[in-house]
Amino acid sequence: MEKELIISSHQGTVEIALLENKKLVELHKQKSNTHYNVGDIFLGQVRKLMPGLNAAFVDIGHSKEAFLHYTDMGPVLNSVKKYTHEVIHGIHTSSGLEHFEIQPEIHKNGKVSQVLEKKNLLLVQILKEPISTKGHRLSCEITIPGRFIVLTPFSNAIAISKKIASSDERDRLFNLVESIRPKNFGIVVRTAAEGRKVAELHEEMNLLLEKWKHIHQQLVKAKPPIKLLSEVDKTSGLIRDIVTKNFSGIHVNDFDLYLAIKNYLQTNLPEKGSILHHFKGTKSIFDVHGIKRQIKSSFGNTSTLPSGAYIVIDKTEAMHVIDVNSGPKVQKLDQENAALQVNLEAAEEIARQVRLRDIGGLIVIDFIDMKSNENKVELYKQMRDFMSFDRSQHTILPLSKFGLMQITRQREKQEMNIDTTETCPCCNGNGKVNPTILLVDQIESKLDFIMKTRPAKQPILMTHPYICAFLKKDWFGYPWKWYWKYQKRIKIVEDQDMGMIEFRFYDGPEDEIRLND
């Protein structure tokens, strides 16, 4: 499968699009002023216990108190509490855990009031970003991830990724990790470690231990709330977690990001250095690679499939409901086979939509009814295959006797919801516009005002592609006319997001000249 990353940095926001076989499957957005990421580690303080929810609210310095459920405290909670207390008060002076006594695990089905008290200080890690009115979700099972391994303090367990199928390779990695693992640190071996040498794993382990040492240093005499370790930004995290040998291209329009990714690839995947490209075009990188078009066609209640069938996605308070419809163009000579074909096509699109929108919770899918049990089993197997590329934890149940499929899926951030409908920028929704025959007169009038009041500037005129093409249609057309009049080149740029008769003037790519009508 061909994979590509398209990274757009614009006005302090980084947007990342993941393509698989040229299809958009994931879309991530991060603002440069975002200070709280999944994976950040804090020293927090318990503010209140909620026995009814079997949870606690913890202050980590955010406007909303974070949520720590009993099931997210992990069996090592007692060790986390003891370590936090001893380091803050100078009892445990070493960052290593070889002399630290691991505490008994908490009961799996216990109560929050049995293990925590108000004002307890805790090492916590952000598990999920705030969703709707909820604050961050926390965990006390601290993990420090690298590309090949994940370090888990207060544990002695070694886990190997299930995606490493070879039993010989699993045994080899287990023995390698066991030989270099520090006492009281557990290790999770990631899929990317397959085939790696002990020197590479040992080097990364030392880097992760340095991060743990930094946490220890920050924790000494610390007062909550305080951030102890910041996870890498979303761009770097995605590069670390998903870029593998089967990637064919990474395209980025920001030079600083380009250099950071180049440095990462040289260190970890030197053989893939040629897939990185710095985009220098004048158009939007998302326009050039067709991302905006796919976003416009993928979001909304209805998604049409190539065969003419379509799916309808609705959201309720408790779940997402997806309905599959055959549509008028689907051949129905053999109803059972036609239903199977439409369902399989819809299943692939649903798997893509779930990843793209990051839909979480309960998802109920109403497929077209099929009578054959073999076809129902085939649909279930194919749905599992389509969802196997999803990195979020999920569970898929076979079709029920009513023909419904149920999926539960975990999400870590707010659902991606893009409104693809647009208020007409020409009429502002009232259904009437100024005479289109006067559009060029309006453009020239505002241009004349700009050149008289800002003579040192060289404006950029941004319009819909149709208007742009009209203005440039003749060799000695409007650009030359304006050049001879003002002795300055007026650059005309098209923007697919603009309305048919909308136009704007800019001093530069991001500095709009606002004129009062």
Short mmCIF file of C-alpha atoms in Angstrom, two decimals:
data_model
loop_
_atom_site.label_atom_id
_atom_site.label_comp_id
_atom_site.label_asym_id
_atom_site.label_seq_id
_atom_site.Cartn_x
_atom_site.Cartn_y
_atom_site.Cartn_z
CA MET A 1 0.00 0.00 0.00
CA GLU A 2 1.34 3.40 -1.03
CA LYS A 3 1.34 5.96 1.81
CA GLU A 4 2.03 9.68 1.78
CA LEU A 5 2.04 12.49 4.34
CA ILE A 6 1.08 16.02 3.25
CA ILE A 7 1.96 18.65 5.87
CA SER A 8 0.69 22.22 5.57
CA SER A 9 1.83 24.99 7.91
CA HIS A 10 -0.21 28.20 7.63
CA GLN A 11 -0.85 31.09 10.04
CA GLY A 12 0.34 29.23 13.12
CA THR A 13 -1.61 26.04 12.35
CA VAL A 14 -0.15 22.76 11.14
CA GLU A 15 -2.48 20.43 9.19
CA ILE A 16 -1.37 16.88 8.45
CA ALA A 17 -3.06 14.66 5.88
CA LEU A 18 -2.32 10.93 5.62
CA LEU A 19 -3.03 9.39 2.21
CA GLU A 20 -3.26 5.69 1.47
CA ASN A 21 -3.33 4.87 -2.23
CA LYS A 22 -4.07 8.60 -2.83
CA LYS A 23 -7.15 8.46 -0.57
CA LEU A 24 -7.38 10.74 2.46
CA VAL A 25 -7.69 8.53 5.57
CA GLU A 26 -6.52 10.75 8.44
CA LEU A 27 -6.56 14.50 9.01
CA HIS A 28 -4.84 16.12 11.99
CA LYS A 29 -4.71 19.77 13.00
CA GLN A 30 -2.57 21.43 15.64
CA LYS A 31 -2.17 25.09 16.55
CA SER A 32 1.30 26.27 17.50
CA ASN A 33 -0.01 27.64 20.82
CA THR A 34 -1.35 24.27 21.97
CA HIS A 35 0.27 23.55 25.33
CA TYR A 36 -1.40 20.25 26.27
CA ASN A 37 -0.77 17.13 24.22
CA VAL A 38 -1.63 13.50 24.72
CA GLY A 39 1.40 11.94 26.42
CA ASP A 40 2.43 14.98 28.49
CA ILE A 41 3.43 14.06 32.06
CA PHE A 42 2.44 16.27 35.02
CA LEU A 43 2.68 16.47 38.76
CA GLY A 44 -0.98 16.88 39.65
CA GLN A 45 -2.94 17.24 42.88
CA VAL A 46 -6.18 15.44 43.67
CA ARG A 47 -8.90 18.06 44.13
CA LYS A 48 -11.93 15.89 44.84
CA LEU A 49 -13.03 12.28 44.88
CA MET A 50 -16.21 11.15 43.12
CA PRO A 51 -17.20 7.77 44.64
CA GLY A 52 -20.29 7.60 42.43
CA LEU A 53 -18.11 7.74 39.30
CA ASN A 54 -15.29 5.81 41.00
CA ALA A 55 -12.95 8.57 39.86
CA ALA A 56 -11.05 11.63 40.99
CA PHE A 57 -10.62 15.13 39.60
CA VAL A 58 -7.00 16.25 39.40
CA ASP A 59 -5.56 19.75 38.98
CA ILE A 60 -2.86 19.84 36.28
CA GLY A 61 -3.00 23.59 35.70
CA HIS A 62 -5.74 23.63 33.07
CA SER A 63 -8.92 25.68 33.39
CA LYS A 64 -10.89 22.43 33.69
CA GLU A 65 -9.86 19.82 36.21
CA ALA A 66 -8.68 16.60 34.59
CA PHE A 67 -10.52 13.29 35.06
CA LEU A 68 -8.81 10.19 36.52
CA HIS A 69 -10.94 7.05 36.54
CA TYR A 70 -10.09 4.09 38.78
CA THR A 71 -9.51 1.84 35.77
CA ASP A 72 -6.92 4.32 34.42
CA MET A 73 -4.94 4.43 37.67
CA GLY A 74 -3.32 1.14 36.80
CA PRO A 75 -2.13 -1.60 39.13
CA VAL A 76 1.08 0.38 39.91
CA LEU A 77 -0.74 3.32 41.55
CA ASN A 78 0.77 2.62 44.99
CA SER A 79 4.28 2.67 43.49
CA VAL A 80 3.52 5.96 41.68
CA LYS A 81 2.28 7.56 44.93
CA LYS A 82 5.31 6.36 46.91
CA TYR A 83 7.81 7.45 44.25
CA THR A 84 6.19 10.89 43.91
CA HIS A 85 6.27 11.48 47.66
CA GLU A 86 9.87 10.25 48.13
CA VAL A 87 11.34 12.27 45.25
CA ILE A 88 9.58 15.52 46.22
CA HIS A 89 10.82 15.21 49.80
CA GLY A 90 14.36 14.18 48.87
CA ILE A 91 14.09 10.60 50.17
CA HIS A 92 14.68 8.95 46.78
CA THR A 93 17.61 10.82 45.25
CA SER A 94 18.44 8.58 42.28
CA SER A 95 16.55 8.64 38.97
CA GLY A 96 17.04 4.86 38.67
CA LEU A 97 14.60 2.40 40.20
CA GLU A 98 16.99 -0.43 41.08
CA HIS A 99 16.79 0.51 44.80
CA PHE A 100 13.11 1.44 44.71
CA GLU A 101 10.74 -1.05 46.33
CA ILE A 102 7.79 -1.78 44.07
CA GLN A 103 4.53 -1.58 46.03
CA PRO A 104 1.68 -4.13 45.96
CA GLU A 105 -0.74 -3.69 43.09
CA ILE A 106 -4.16 -2.15 43.74
CA HIS A 107 -7.26 -4.33 43.49
CA LYS A 108 -8.72 -4.49 40.01
CA ASN A 109 -12.29 -3.85 41.20
CA GLY A 110 -11.51 -1.53 44.09
CA LYS A 111 -12.90 1.90 44.98
CA VAL A 112 -11.24 5.28 44.50
CA SER A 113 -11.73 6.17 48.18
CA GLN A 114 -9.61 3.14 49.13
CA VAL A 115 -6.53 4.25 47.20
CA LEU A 116 -6.62 8.07 47.02
CA GLU A 117 -7.22 10.99 49.33
CA LYS A 118 -7.89 14.64 48.65
CA LYS A 119 -4.67 16.66 48.09
CA ASN A 120 -2.64 13.55 47.17
CA LEU A 121 0.21 14.39 44.77
CA LEU A 122 0.46 12.15 41.71
CA LEU A 123 2.51 11.60 38.60
CA VAL A 124 -0.11 11.58 35.83
CA GLN A 125 -0.05 11.40 32.04
CA ILE A 126 -2.62 12.82 29.62
CA LEU A 127 -4.54 9.96 28.04
CA LYS A 128 -7.10 11.94 26.02
CA GLU A 129 -7.56 15.54 24.98
CA PRO A 130 -10.60 17.48 26.27
CA ILE A 131 -13.75 16.39 24.45
CA SER A 132 -16.87 18.60 24.49
CA THR A 133 -17.38 19.80 28.09
CA LYS A 134 -15.02 17.20 29.58
CA GLY A 135 -11.49 17.95 30.73
CA HIS A 136 -8.37 15.92 29.98
CA ARG A 137 -8.49 12.23 30.80
CA LEU A 138 -5.50 11.02 32.81
CA SER A 139 -3.64 7.83 33.57
CA CYS A 140 -1.14 6.88 36.30
CA GLU A 141 0.40 4.19 34.08
CA ILE A 142 3.32 6.29 32.87
CA THR A 143 4.77 5.47 29.45
CA ILE A 144 7.70 7.11 27.65
CA PRO A 145 7.47 6.20 23.95
CA GLY A 146 10.27 5.92 21.42
CA ARG A 147 10.27 4.70 17.86
CA PHE A 148 11.28 1.11 18.66
CA ILE A 149 10.36 0.67 22.32
CA VAL A 150 8.18 2.16 25.03
CA LEU A 151 9.52 2.52 28.58
CA THR A 152 7.09 1.71 31.42
CA PRO A 153 8.39 2.54 34.94
CA PHE A 154 7.43 0.47 38.02
CA SER A 155 7.10 -2.72 36.01
CA ASN A 156 9.29 -5.65 35.01
CA ALA A 157 7.15 -6.92 32.13
CA ILE A 158 8.28 -7.22 28.51
CA ALA A 159 5.63 -7.11 25.78
CA ILE A 160 6.18 -7.65 22.05
CA SER A 161 3.93 -6.10 19.40
CA LYS A 162 1.38 -8.60 18.09
CA LYS A 163 2.09 -7.37 14.56
CA ILE A 164 5.49 -9.07 14.72
CA ALA A 165 4.34 -12.49 13.53
CA SER A 166 7.59 -14.48 13.43
CA SER A 167 8.07 -16.47 16.64
CA ASP A 168 11.86 -16.51 16.09
CA GLU A 169 11.94 -12.72 15.80
CA ARG A 170 9.76 -12.34 18.88
CA ASP A 171 12.10 -14.58 20.87
CA ARG A 172 15.14 -12.69 19.58
CA LEU A 173 13.69 -9.30 20.56
CA PHE A 174 12.59 -10.59 23.96
CA ASN A 175 16.08 -11.86 24.77
CA LEU A 176 17.72 -8.65 23.51
CA VAL A 177 15.46 -6.40 25.55
CA GLU A 178 15.76 -8.58 28.64
CA SER A 179 19.56 -8.26 28.46
CA ILE A 180 19.52 -4.43 28.42
CA ARG A 181 16.41 -3.68 30.50
CA PRO A 182 17.06 -1.74 33.75
CA LYS A 183 15.54 -3.14 36.93
CA ASN A 184 11.92 -2.09 37.63
CA PHE A 185 11.44 -0.72 34.12
CA GLY A 186 9.12 -2.57 31.78
CA ILE A 187 9.50 -2.49 28.00
CA VAL A 188 6.96 -2.61 25.16
CA VAL A 189 8.64 -3.54 21.87
CA ARG A 190 6.98 -1.77 18.93
CA THR A 191 6.52 -3.13 15.40
CA ALA A 192 9.25 -0.84 14.06
CA ALA A 193 11.82 -2.76 16.16
CA GLU A 194 11.52 -5.81 13.91
CA GLY A 195 14.96 -6.67 12.50
CA ARG A 196 16.75 -3.99 14.54
CA LYS A 197 20.08 -4.66 16.23
CA VAL A 198 20.72 -4.53 19.97
CA ALA A 199 22.84 -1.39 19.60
CA GLU A 200 19.91 0.54 18.11
CA LEU A 201 17.52 -0.61 20.84
CA HIS A 202 20.08 0.14 23.56
CA GLU A 203 20.72 3.64 22.20
CA GLU A 204 17.02 4.46 22.22
CA MET A 205 16.58 3.01 25.70
CA ASN A 206 19.30 5.35 26.97
CA LEU A 207 17.48 8.31 25.39
CA LEU A 208 14.22 7.29 27.11
CA LEU A 209 16.03 6.86 30.43
CA GLU A 210 17.39 10.41 30.01
CA LYS A 211 13.79 11.63 29.73
CA TRP A 212 12.93 9.76 32.93
CA LYS A 213 15.97 11.37 34.58
CA HIS A 214 14.64 14.77 33.50
CA ILE A 215 11.27 13.95 35.12
CA HIS A 216 13.10 13.03 38.35
CA GLN A 217 15.05 16.30 38.34
CA GLN A 218 11.90 18.36 37.73
CA LEU A 219 10.06 16.52 40.48
CA VAL A 220 12.51 17.35 43.28
CA LYS A 221 10.83 19.91 45.61
CA ALA A 222 8.19 20.54 42.91
CA LYS A 223 4.85 22.13 43.72
CA PRO A 224 1.79 21.10 41.73
CA PRO A 225 0.59 21.66 39.13
CA ILE A 226 3.67 21.46 36.92
CA LYS A 227 4.48 19.89 33.57
CA LEU A 228 7.39 17.48 33.95
CA LEU A 229 7.77 16.17 30.41
CA SER A 230 6.22 17.35 27.18
CA GLU A 231 5.33 14.91 24.45
CA VAL A 232 6.63 15.84 21.01
CA ASP A 233 4.26 17.91 18.87
CA LYS A 234 1.69 16.14 16.73
CA THR A 235 3.76 16.36 13.56
CA SER A 236 6.84 14.76 15.16
CA GLY A 237 4.66 12.21 16.95
CA LEU A 238 3.02 11.10 13.71
CA ILE A 239 6.37 10.86 11.95
CA ARG A 240 7.69 8.72 14.82
CA ASP A 241 4.61 6.48 15.06
CA ILE A 242 3.50 5.88 11.47
CA VAL A 243 6.33 6.55 9.01
CA THR A 244 7.64 3.16 7.96
CA LYS A 245 9.52 1.70 5.02
CA ASN A 246 6.38 1.53 2.85
CA PHE A 247 5.95 5.32 2.76
CA SER A 248 6.50 6.78 -0.70
CA GLY A 249 6.41 10.50 0.04
CA ILE A 250 6.38 13.21 2.69
CA HIS A 251 5.58 16.69 1.37
CA VAL A 252 5.88 19.74 3.61
CA ASN A 253 5.59 23.45 2.81
CA ASP A 254 7.42 24.81 5.89
CA PHE A 255 11.23 24.86 5.75
CA ASP A 256 11.74 24.50 9.52
CA LEU A 257 9.46 21.46 9.61
CA TYR A 258 11.26 20.11 6.55
CA LEU A 259 14.63 20.33 8.33
CA ALA A 260 13.24 18.70 11.50
CA ILE A 261 11.77 15.78 9.55
CA LYS A 262 14.94 15.46 7.47
CA ASN A 263 17.01 15.18 10.64
CA TYR A 264 14.65 12.51 12.02
CA LEU A 265 14.79 10.44 8.83
CA GLN A 266 18.60 10.64 8.68
CA THR A 267 18.76 9.31 12.24
CA ASN A 268 16.08 6.61 12.10
CA LEU A 269 15.29 5.80 8.45
CA PRO A 270 18.31 6.92 6.40
CA GLU A 271 17.24 4.76 3.47
CA LYS A 272 14.00 6.81 3.17
CA GLY A 273 15.66 10.24 3.00
CA SER A 274 14.65 10.61 -0.66
CA ILE A 275 10.90 10.52 0.10
CA LEU A 276 10.98 13.94 1.83
CA HIS A 277 10.17 16.92 -0.39
CA HIS A 278 10.05 20.63 0.43
CA PHE A 279 7.06 22.16 -1.38
CA LYS A 280 7.89 25.62 -2.80
CA GLY A 281 4.86 26.27 -5.00
CA THR A 282 2.73 29.42 -4.84
CA LYS A 283 -0.53 27.48 -4.56
CA SER A 284 -1.72 25.77 -1.38
CA ILE A 285 -0.01 22.39 -0.90
CA PHE A 286 -3.43 20.90 -0.06
CA ASP A 287 -4.83 22.20 -3.37
CA VAL A 288 -1.96 20.76 -5.40
CA HIS A 289 -2.34 17.30 -3.86
CA GLY A 290 -6.15 17.34 -4.02
CA ILE A 291 -6.62 17.31 -0.25
CA LYS A 292 -9.14 20.16 -0.14
CA ARG A 293 -11.28 18.47 -2.77
CA GLN A 294 -11.28 15.22 -0.78
CA ILE A 295 -12.15 17.09 2.44
CA LYS A 296 -15.11 18.77 0.74
CA SER A 297 -16.36 15.46 -0.63
CA SER A 298 -15.71 13.37 2.49
CA PHE A 299 -17.36 15.40 5.24
CA GLY A 300 -21.07 15.97 5.55
CA ASN A 301 -23.95 13.60 6.22
CA THR A 302 -23.76 11.76 2.90
CA SER A 303 -20.84 10.10 1.13
CA THR A 304 -21.35 8.77 -2.40
CA LEU A 305 -19.52 5.64 -3.57
CA PRO A 306 -18.16 5.05 -7.10
CA SER A 307 -20.93 2.51 -7.89
CA GLY A 308 -23.64 5.08 -7.18
CA ALA A 309 -24.48 3.68 -3.74
CA TYR A 310 -24.11 6.01 -0.77
CA ILE A 311 -23.85 6.02 3.01
CA VAL A 312 -25.56 8.40 5.43
CA ILE A 313 -23.80 9.23 8.72
CA ASP A 314 -25.82 10.61 11.62
CA LYS A 315 -24.73 11.43 15.15
CA THR A 316 -26.88 11.07 18.25
CA GLU A 317 -26.05 11.72 21.90
CA ALA A 318 -25.23 8.06 22.50
CA MET A 319 -23.82 6.76 19.21
CA HIS A 320 -23.12 7.24 15.52
CA VAL A 321 -25.53 5.58 13.09
CA ILE A 322 -24.53 4.76 9.51
CA ASP A 323 -27.06 3.69 6.88
CA VAL A 324 -26.03 2.00 3.63
CA ASN A 325 -28.19 2.63 0.54
CA SER A 326 -27.83 1.01 -2.87
CA GLY A 327 -28.85 4.07 -4.88
CA PRO A 328 -30.53 4.11 -8.30
CA LYS A 329 -27.43 3.28 -10.38
CA VAL A 330 -26.57 -0.06 -8.80
CA GLN A 331 -27.24 -3.12 -10.97
CA LYS A 332 -29.84 -5.35 -9.33
CA LEU A 333 -29.96 -8.34 -11.67
CA ASP A 334 -28.91 -10.61 -8.80
CA GLN A 335 -30.15 -8.96 -5.62
CA GLU A 336 -28.00 -11.02 -3.21
CA ASN A 337 -24.73 -10.45 -5.10
CA ALA A 338 -25.56 -6.78 -5.67
CA ALA A 339 -26.20 -6.35 -1.94
CA LEU A 340 -22.87 -8.02 -1.10
CA GLN A 341 -20.95 -5.82 -3.57
CA VAL A 342 -22.53 -2.62 -2.25
CA ASN A 343 -21.95 -3.67 1.36
CA LEU A 344 -18.28 -4.46 0.74
CA GLU A 345 -17.78 -1.15 -1.05
CA ALA A 346 -19.59 0.66 1.77
CA ALA A 347 -17.53 -1.18 4.44
CA GLU A 348 -14.27 0.10 2.92
CA GLU A 349 -15.60 3.67 2.83
CA ILE A 350 -16.96 3.43 6.39
CA ALA A 351 -13.57 2.26 7.68
CA ARG A 352 -12.01 5.29 5.98
CA GLN A 353 -14.65 7.70 7.30
CA VAL A 354 -14.28 6.43 10.87
CA ARG A 355 -10.53 7.08 10.77
CA LEU A 356 -10.85 10.39 8.95
CA ARG A 357 -13.43 11.85 11.32
CA ASP A 358 -11.95 10.06 14.34
CA ILE A 359 -15.38 8.77 15.34
CA GLY A 360 -15.37 7.23 18.80
CA GLY A 361 -17.77 5.36 21.07
CA LEU A 362 -20.50 3.11 19.69
CA ILE A 363 -21.04 2.93 15.92
CA VAL A 364 -24.06 1.06 14.51
CA ILE A 365 -24.12 0.25 10.78
CA ASP A 366 -27.28 -0.76 8.92
CA PHE A 367 -26.03 -2.69 5.89
CA ILE A 368 -28.29 -3.81 3.05
CA ASP A 369 -30.04 -7.04 4.04
CA MET A 370 -28.46 -10.28 2.85
CA LYS A 371 -29.92 -13.76 3.23
CA SER A 372 -26.76 -15.82 2.79
CA ASN A 373 -24.86 -16.56 5.99
CA GLU A 374 -21.69 -16.98 3.94
CA ASN A 375 -22.07 -13.44 2.62
CA LYS A 376 -22.61 -12.11 6.13
CA VAL A 377 -19.43 -13.81 7.34
CA GLU A 378 -17.54 -12.49 4.30
CA LEU A 379 -18.69 -8.92 5.06
CA TYR A 380 -17.60 -9.27 8.70
CA LYS A 381 -14.14 -10.56 7.68
CA GLN A 382 -13.67 -7.80 5.12
CA MET A 383 -14.73 -5.14 7.63
CA ARG A 384 -12.09 -6.41 10.06
CA ASP A 385 -9.48 -6.24 7.28
CA PHE A 386 -10.48 -2.68 6.34
CA MET A 387 -10.32 -1.60 9.99
CA SER A 388 -6.96 -3.30 10.59
CA PHE A 389 -5.16 -0.15 9.40
CA ASP A 390 -6.80 1.89 12.19
CA ARG A 391 -4.29 2.62 14.98
CA SER A 392 -7.04 3.29 17.55
CA GLN A 393 -8.32 0.39 19.65
CA HIS A 394 -11.60 -0.97 18.30
CA THR A 395 -13.90 -3.98 18.53
CA ILE A 396 -16.14 -5.24 15.71
CA LEU A 397 -19.09 -7.57 16.22
CA PRO A 398 -20.59 -9.80 13.49
CA LEU A 399 -23.91 -8.87 11.90
CA SER A 400 -26.86 -9.31 14.22
CA LYS A 401 -30.05 -11.08 13.17
CA PHE A 402 -31.42 -7.64 12.27
CA GLY A 403 -28.52 -7.05 9.85
CA LEU A 404 -26.79 -4.50 12.08
CA MET A 405 -23.04 -4.35 12.73
CA GLN A 406 -21.74 -2.79 15.95
CA ILE A 407 -18.29 -1.24 16.35
CA THR A 408 -16.77 0.35 19.44
CA ARG A 409 -13.75 2.57 18.89
CA GLN A 410 -11.55 4.54 21.24
CA ARG A 411 -10.60 8.10 20.39
CA GLU A 412 -8.04 10.43 21.98
CA LYS A 413 -9.21 13.80 20.71
CA GLN A 414 -12.27 15.77 19.65
CA GLU A 415 -14.09 14.27 16.67
CA MET A 416 -13.07 15.89 13.38
CA ASN A 417 -16.19 17.67 12.14
CA ILE A 418 -15.88 19.98 9.14
CA ASP A 419 -18.93 21.81 7.84
CA THR A 420 -18.69 21.55 4.04
CA THR A 421 -21.74 23.72 3.38
CA GLU A 422 -21.01 27.36 2.65
CA THR A 423 -22.92 30.60 3.07
CA CYS A 424 -22.80 32.34 -0.27
CA PRO A 425 -20.06 34.99 0.06
CA CYS A 426 -21.58 36.95 -2.79
CA CYS A 427 -25.10 37.45 -1.40
CA ASN A 428 -24.52 36.54 2.28
CA GLY A 429 -27.53 34.27 2.13
CA ASN A 430 -30.13 36.76 0.85
CA GLY A 431 -30.25 35.36 -2.69
CA LYS A 432 -29.29 38.58 -4.50
CA VAL A 433 -25.92 39.87 -5.72
CA ASN A 434 -24.64 43.02 -7.34
CA PRO A 435 -24.70 42.99 -11.16
CA THR A 436 -21.94 40.62 -12.28
CA ILE A 437 -21.25 42.82 -15.32
CA LEU A 438 -19.85 45.38 -12.89
CA LEU A 439 -17.47 42.96 -11.13
CA VAL A 440 -14.34 44.10 -13.01
CA ASP A 441 -15.31 47.73 -12.36
CA GLN A 442 -15.49 46.96 -8.63
CA ILE A 443 -12.07 45.27 -8.71
CA GLU A 444 -10.49 48.18 -10.58
CA SER A 445 -12.11 50.75 -8.29
CA LYS A 446 -10.67 49.12 -5.17
CA LEU A 447 -7.30 48.54 -6.84
CA ASP A 448 -7.13 52.22 -7.80
CA PHE A 449 -7.87 53.22 -4.20
CA ILE A 450 -5.17 50.85 -2.87
CA MET A 451 -2.52 52.16 -5.30
CA LYS A 452 -3.31 55.78 -4.40
CA THR A 453 -3.29 55.23 -0.63
CA ARG A 454 -0.56 52.57 -0.44
CA PRO A 455 1.72 53.36 -3.40
CA ALA A 456 4.69 51.44 -1.99
CA LYS A 457 2.77 48.16 -1.95
CA GLN A 458 2.47 45.55 -4.68
CA PRO A 459 -0.97 43.99 -4.14
CA ILE A 460 -1.95 40.40 -4.75
CA LEU A 461 -5.47 39.93 -6.11
CA MET A 462 -7.03 36.63 -4.97
CA THR A 463 -10.20 35.44 -6.77
CA HIS A 464 -12.19 32.38 -7.75
CA PRO A 465 -10.45 30.31 -10.51
CA TYR A 466 -13.10 31.33 -13.07
CA ILE A 467 -12.55 35.05 -12.46
CA CYS A 468 -8.80 34.51 -12.42
CA ALA A 469 -9.00 32.79 -15.81
CA PHE A 470 -11.19 35.60 -17.19
CA LEU A 471 -8.76 38.31 -16.09
CA LYS A 472 -5.78 36.44 -17.57
CA LYS A 473 -7.44 35.18 -20.75
CA ASP A 474 -5.72 37.66 -23.09
CA TRP A 475 -1.95 38.14 -23.33
CA PHE A 476 -2.41 41.90 -23.21
CA GLY A 477 -5.35 41.75 -20.81
CA TYR A 478 -5.93 43.23 -17.40
CA PRO A 479 -2.50 42.40 -15.84
CA TRP A 480 -0.73 44.41 -18.57
CA LYS A 481 -3.33 47.16 -18.48
CA TRP A 482 -2.79 47.58 -14.73
CA TYR A 483 0.99 47.37 -15.10
CA TRP A 484 1.10 50.25 -17.59
CA LYS A 485 -1.29 52.29 -15.46
CA TYR A 486 0.47 51.85 -12.08
CA GLN A 487 3.98 50.80 -13.20
CA LYS A 488 3.72 47.85 -10.84
CA ARG A 489 2.92 44.20 -11.40
CA ILE A 490 -0.41 43.12 -9.90
CA LYS A 491 -0.26 39.40 -9.15
CA ILE A 492 -3.51 37.48 -9.71
CA VAL A 493 -3.88 34.24 -7.71
CA GLU A 494 -6.74 31.75 -7.74
CA ASP A 495 -8.33 30.33 -4.58
CA GLN A 496 -10.75 27.41 -4.84
CA ASP A 497 -12.34 28.27 -1.49
CA MET A 498 -13.60 31.67 -2.66
CA GLY A 499 -17.06 32.38 -4.00
CA MET A 500 -17.72 32.83 -7.70
CA ILE A 501 -17.64 36.65 -7.67
CA GLU A 502 -15.64 37.11 -4.47
CA PHE A 503 -12.23 38.80 -4.48
CA ARG A 504 -9.68 40.05 -1.95
CA PHE A 505 -6.48 42.06 -2.02
CA TYR A 506 -3.35 41.11 -0.06
CA ASP A 507 0.00 42.76 0.72
CA GLY A 508 1.49 39.28 1.00
CA PRO A 509 0.23 35.69 1.11
CA GLU A 510 -1.23 36.14 4.62
CA ASP A 511 -1.73 39.92 5.02
CA GLU A 512 -5.17 40.90 3.70
CA ILE A 513 -5.89 44.51 2.76
CA ARG A 514 -9.30 45.18 4.31
CA LEU A 515 -11.38 47.85 2.61
CA ASN A 516 -14.61 49.31 3.91
CA ASP A 517 -17.33 49.22 1.30
#
